[in-house]
XYZ file of C-alpha atoms in Angstrom:
283
model
C 3.017 -24.294 -32.328
C 0.793 -21.584 -31.246
C 2.365 -19.198 -28.770
C -0.201 -17.748 -26.512
C 0.336 -14.156 -25.222
C -0.583 -13.691 -21.547
C -2.093 -10.367 -20.772
C -1.173 -8.767 -17.544
C -0.977 -5.375 -15.837
C 2.590 -4.320 -14.684
C 3.685 -3.158 -11.368
C 7.354 -2.100 -11.000
C 8.451 -1.410 -7.245
C 11.088 1.225 -7.099
C 13.241 1.442 -3.931
C 14.001 4.840 -2.615
C 16.406 5.949 0.150
C 17.597 2.297 0.816
C 21.293 3.205 0.264
C 21.035 5.632 3.123
C 19.090 3.614 5.579
C 15.515 4.248 4.164
C 12.768 1.958 3.057
C 10.367 3.827 0.757
C 8.728 2.437 -2.260
C 7.531 4.224 -5.389
C 5.583 2.265 -7.983
C 5.078 2.315 -11.597
C 1.628 0.939 -12.476
C 1.291 0.170 -16.281
C -1.255 -1.265 -18.602
C -0.627 -4.706 -20.241
C 0.758 -3.065 -23.323
C 2.825 -0.600 -21.203
C 1.470 2.336 -23.069
C -0.075 4.034 -20.173
C 1.194 4.372 -16.618
C 0.712 5.925 -13.344
C 3.764 6.832 -11.124
C 2.809 6.468 -7.447
C 4.792 8.428 -4.694
C 7.978 9.377 -6.585
C 9.563 11.271 -3.716
C 12.974 10.843 -4.897
C 13.123 11.632 -8.660
C 17.018 11.178 -8.860
C 16.521 7.682 -7.597
C 13.242 6.939 -9.523
C 14.098 8.235 -13.024
C 17.076 5.972 -13.658
C 14.892 2.888 -12.961
C 12.504 3.809 -15.862
C 13.479 3.318 -19.600
C 12.464 5.950 -22.016
C 9.269 4.124 -23.017
C 8.174 4.024 -19.424
C 8.921 7.707 -18.875
C 6.799 8.691 -21.965
C 3.972 6.390 -20.869
C 3.266 8.236 -17.447
C -0.028 10.108 -17.565
C -0.456 10.836 -13.688
C 1.836 11.171 -10.706
C -0.182 9.880 -7.754
C 0.246 10.422 -4.047
C -1.070 8.212 -1.242
C -0.682 11.208 1.174
C 1.053 14.439 1.451
C 4.097 13.514 3.656
C 7.292 14.780 1.983
C 8.794 11.297 1.664
C 5.779 10.460 -0.644
C 4.899 13.729 -2.458
C 8.177 15.823 -2.224
C 9.319 14.841 -5.622
C 6.090 15.621 -7.664
C 7.106 18.766 -9.397
C 10.721 17.785 -10.197
C 9.220 14.506 -11.602
C 6.919 16.349 -13.862
C 9.977 18.521 -15.046
C 11.921 15.277 -15.591
C 9.256 13.714 -17.629
C 9.182 16.830 -19.904
C 12.884 16.504 -20.389
C 12.515 12.818 -21.135
C 10.163 13.596 -24.047
C 6.740 12.983 -22.307
C 4.529 15.344 -24.112
C 1.362 14.528 -22.111
C -0.090 16.855 -19.574
C 0.901 14.906 -16.520
C -1.755 15.282 -13.673
C -0.903 15.174 -10.005
C -3.584 13.251 -8.344
C -3.545 13.498 -4.330
C -5.737 13.487 -1.362
C -5.326 17.276 -0.810
C -3.583 20.346 -1.884
C -1.041 19.689 0.853
C 0.599 17.314 -1.700
C 3.133 19.152 -3.775
C 1.568 20.453 -6.997
C -1.632 18.596 -6.681
C -3.856 19.385 -9.577
C -6.686 16.745 -8.926
C -8.275 15.806 -5.620
C -10.360 12.477 -5.808
C -13.501 11.920 -3.833
C -13.931 8.773 -1.740
C -14.792 5.925 -4.088
C -14.035 8.028 -7.186
C -13.126 5.965 -10.171
C -10.481 6.281 -12.824
C -9.631 4.400 -15.982
C -6.009 3.728 -17.091
C -6.413 1.876 -20.391
C -7.999 -1.495 -19.481
C -7.517 -0.869 -15.715
C -10.121 0.156 -13.306
C -8.916 2.089 -10.410
C -10.987 2.962 -7.307
C -9.827 5.723 -4.835
C -10.474 4.765 -1.105
C -9.997 7.636 1.193
C -8.513 6.300 4.496
C -8.033 9.203 6.944
C -5.964 8.523 9.960
C -2.294 8.495 9.250
C -2.975 11.792 7.613
C -6.329 13.213 6.782
C -5.615 13.025 3.135
C -4.522 9.465 2.906
C -5.821 7.601 -0.100
C -5.454 3.961 -1.018
C -5.686 2.993 -4.729
C -7.451 -0.371 -5.634
C -6.696 -1.496 -9.172
C -8.372 -4.204 -10.989
C -7.761 -5.628 -14.504
C -11.197 -6.916 -15.551
C -9.690 -9.028 -18.452
C -7.213 -10.934 -16.375
C -8.954 -10.554 -12.985
C -5.643 -9.246 -11.487
C -6.139 -6.984 -8.462
C -3.611 -4.695 -6.669
C -3.985 -2.294 -3.720
C -1.496 0.634 -3.154
C -1.814 1.560 0.628
C 0.741 4.193 1.234
C 1.335 4.572 5.022
C -2.174 3.296 5.984
C -1.682 -0.562 5.753
C 1.633 -2.246 5.825
C 2.313 -6.014 5.724
C 1.401 -7.103 9.331
C 1.008 -3.676 10.499
C -0.461 -0.097 10.068
C 0.648 3.403 9.919
C 0.985 5.787 12.869
C -2.091 7.712 13.750
C -0.605 11.175 13.129
C -3.961 12.801 12.168
C -6.407 10.399 13.525
C -7.498 7.881 16.225
C -7.807 4.255 16.778
C -11.456 4.503 15.739
C -10.301 6.164 12.486
C -7.773 3.450 11.678
C -10.315 0.779 12.452
C -12.636 2.396 9.991
C -9.961 2.832 7.436
C -8.603 -0.840 7.536
C -11.572 -2.792 8.535
C -14.397 -0.978 6.877
C -13.322 1.338 4.054
C -10.528 -0.945 2.663
C -12.445 -4.136 3.078
C -15.690 -2.816 1.784
C -13.967 -0.964 -1.180
C -12.154 -4.021 -2.330
C -15.159 -6.552 -1.656
C -14.893 -9.730 0.087
C -14.749 -11.775 -3.148
C -11.593 -10.010 -4.115
C -9.717 -10.022 -0.786
C -7.827 -13.196 -1.678
C -6.899 -11.862 -5.167
C -5.748 -8.440 -4.020
C -2.016 -8.005 -3.600
C -0.977 -5.177 -1.238
C 1.772 -2.723 -2.049
C 2.659 -0.484 0.941
C 4.693 2.621 0.963
C 7.523 1.213 3.099
C 9.327 -2.113 3.570
C 8.389 -2.484 7.285
C 7.594 -6.367 7.229
C 10.500 -7.560 9.329
C 9.930 -4.962 12.054
C 6.163 -5.601 12.029
C 6.699 -9.438 12.328
C 9.114 -8.805 15.190
C 6.413 -6.656 17.051
C 3.652 -9.194 16.383
C 5.900 -12.173 17.483
C 7.000 -10.357 20.746
C 3.485 -8.874 21.637
C 0.798 -11.098 20.142
C 1.519 -14.574 18.793
C 4.569 -15.282 20.923
C 4.721 -18.949 20.234
C 5.147 -20.863 16.921
C 1.957 -22.425 16.084
C -0.500 -19.974 17.477
C -0.884 -18.175 14.094
C 0.275 -20.402 11.039
C -0.060 -17.556 8.726
C 2.295 -15.365 10.840
C 4.849 -18.328 10.959
C 4.929 -18.522 7.164
C 5.275 -14.677 7.009
C 8.082 -14.723 9.439
C 9.951 -17.255 7.397
C 9.312 -15.470 4.214
C 10.591 -12.199 5.381
C 13.593 -13.691 7.014
C 14.653 -14.969 3.483
C 13.583 -12.023 1.342
C 14.559 -8.314 1.481
C 11.427 -7.165 -0.404
C 8.152 -8.396 0.541
C 5.828 -5.868 -1.241
C 3.220 -7.288 -3.506
C 3.661 -10.862 -2.189
C 0.645 -11.016 0.264
C -2.978 -10.309 -0.267
C -5.616 -8.550 1.593
C -6.815 -11.957 2.803
C -3.354 -12.755 4.188
C -3.477 -9.494 6.230
C -6.837 -10.606 7.850
C -4.933 -13.888 9.014
C -1.758 -12.367 10.532
C -2.187 -8.644 10.941
C -3.270 -7.720 14.509
C -4.599 -4.322 13.370
C -7.104 -6.200 11.240
C -7.761 -8.893 13.989
C -9.063 -6.673 16.819
C -11.438 -9.357 18.100
C -8.875 -12.091 18.224
C -8.599 -13.505 21.741
C -4.752 -13.252 21.703
C -4.874 -9.747 20.311
C -7.187 -8.826 23.134
C -4.925 -10.700 25.630
C -1.898 -8.721 24.317
C -3.636 -5.364 25.104
C -4.709 -6.480 28.638
C -8.372 -7.228 27.700
C -8.608 -10.993 28.125
C -12.230 -10.561 29.227
C -13.057 -8.989 25.794
C -14.705 -5.773 27.275
C -12.839 -3.125 25.391
C -14.260 -1.438 22.437
C -12.404 -1.960 19.049
C -11.123 1.532 18.930
C -9.451 1.236 22.451
C -7.853 -2.105 21.286
C -6.561 -0.345 18.178
C -5.192 2.512 20.166
C -3.435 0.236 22.644
C -1.877 -1.872 19.872
C -0.433 1.321 18.140
C 0.922 2.493 21.481
C 2.654 -0.827 22.037
C 4.081 -0.787 18.513
C 5.190 2.849 18.898
C 7.066 1.847 22.201
C 8.866 -1.043 20.780
């Protein structure tokens, strides 16, 4: 009997700070043969390193940050040190949106492309949560697998806080730069991997503030059921799913408008975005 080998890229979510009440994710992104990897946001090396075997530790070519906040970039230099001790003889680059990330050696431009073995990676700069926020869109052209690492810009059913930007900036980040960068034909194929496990709290907000009744948004109903049954939701939902249940990506939805006090639909999109974020911050 002929056994057919299925090629695929590999994504390993690594929980950080969960034992102390946190909810961060780091990710190991690897080629199908696992010979080359990127390590994304390894803020806690003492938690990340034990989750990686010796082969994985030696495969890492880049430490990559989605933004400079310490809970994403604070472990960069210690991680580089640990990789050397583990026998990684490569020059490990630190790719980040700005030099505010610890030890950054390479700052990608908006829409700059990288290759990781057979994987194509597009850097999509999404300034708002921080001005140096970058999302990384990954495609395997051989298997047509797609992934999007969004840091604190896009969460399942939510968005990041606007620490260094405005509602207009976040609208541009989520609803223009991300969507255009990935491309509409790929939205339904692109799995989203955010920087935190916030899905339950995001669903709680959306249910309380926007789609208050079962049946008003079938996609949210399904998401609510899923996250009530699963601790981890990262990578389970696509960019197309977000367009169905994420109010921050549905600014013209009548129920979203009603939730922010704009049943007449007269507000600009940036004002709707700002009001949604204020409501979520106040929950």
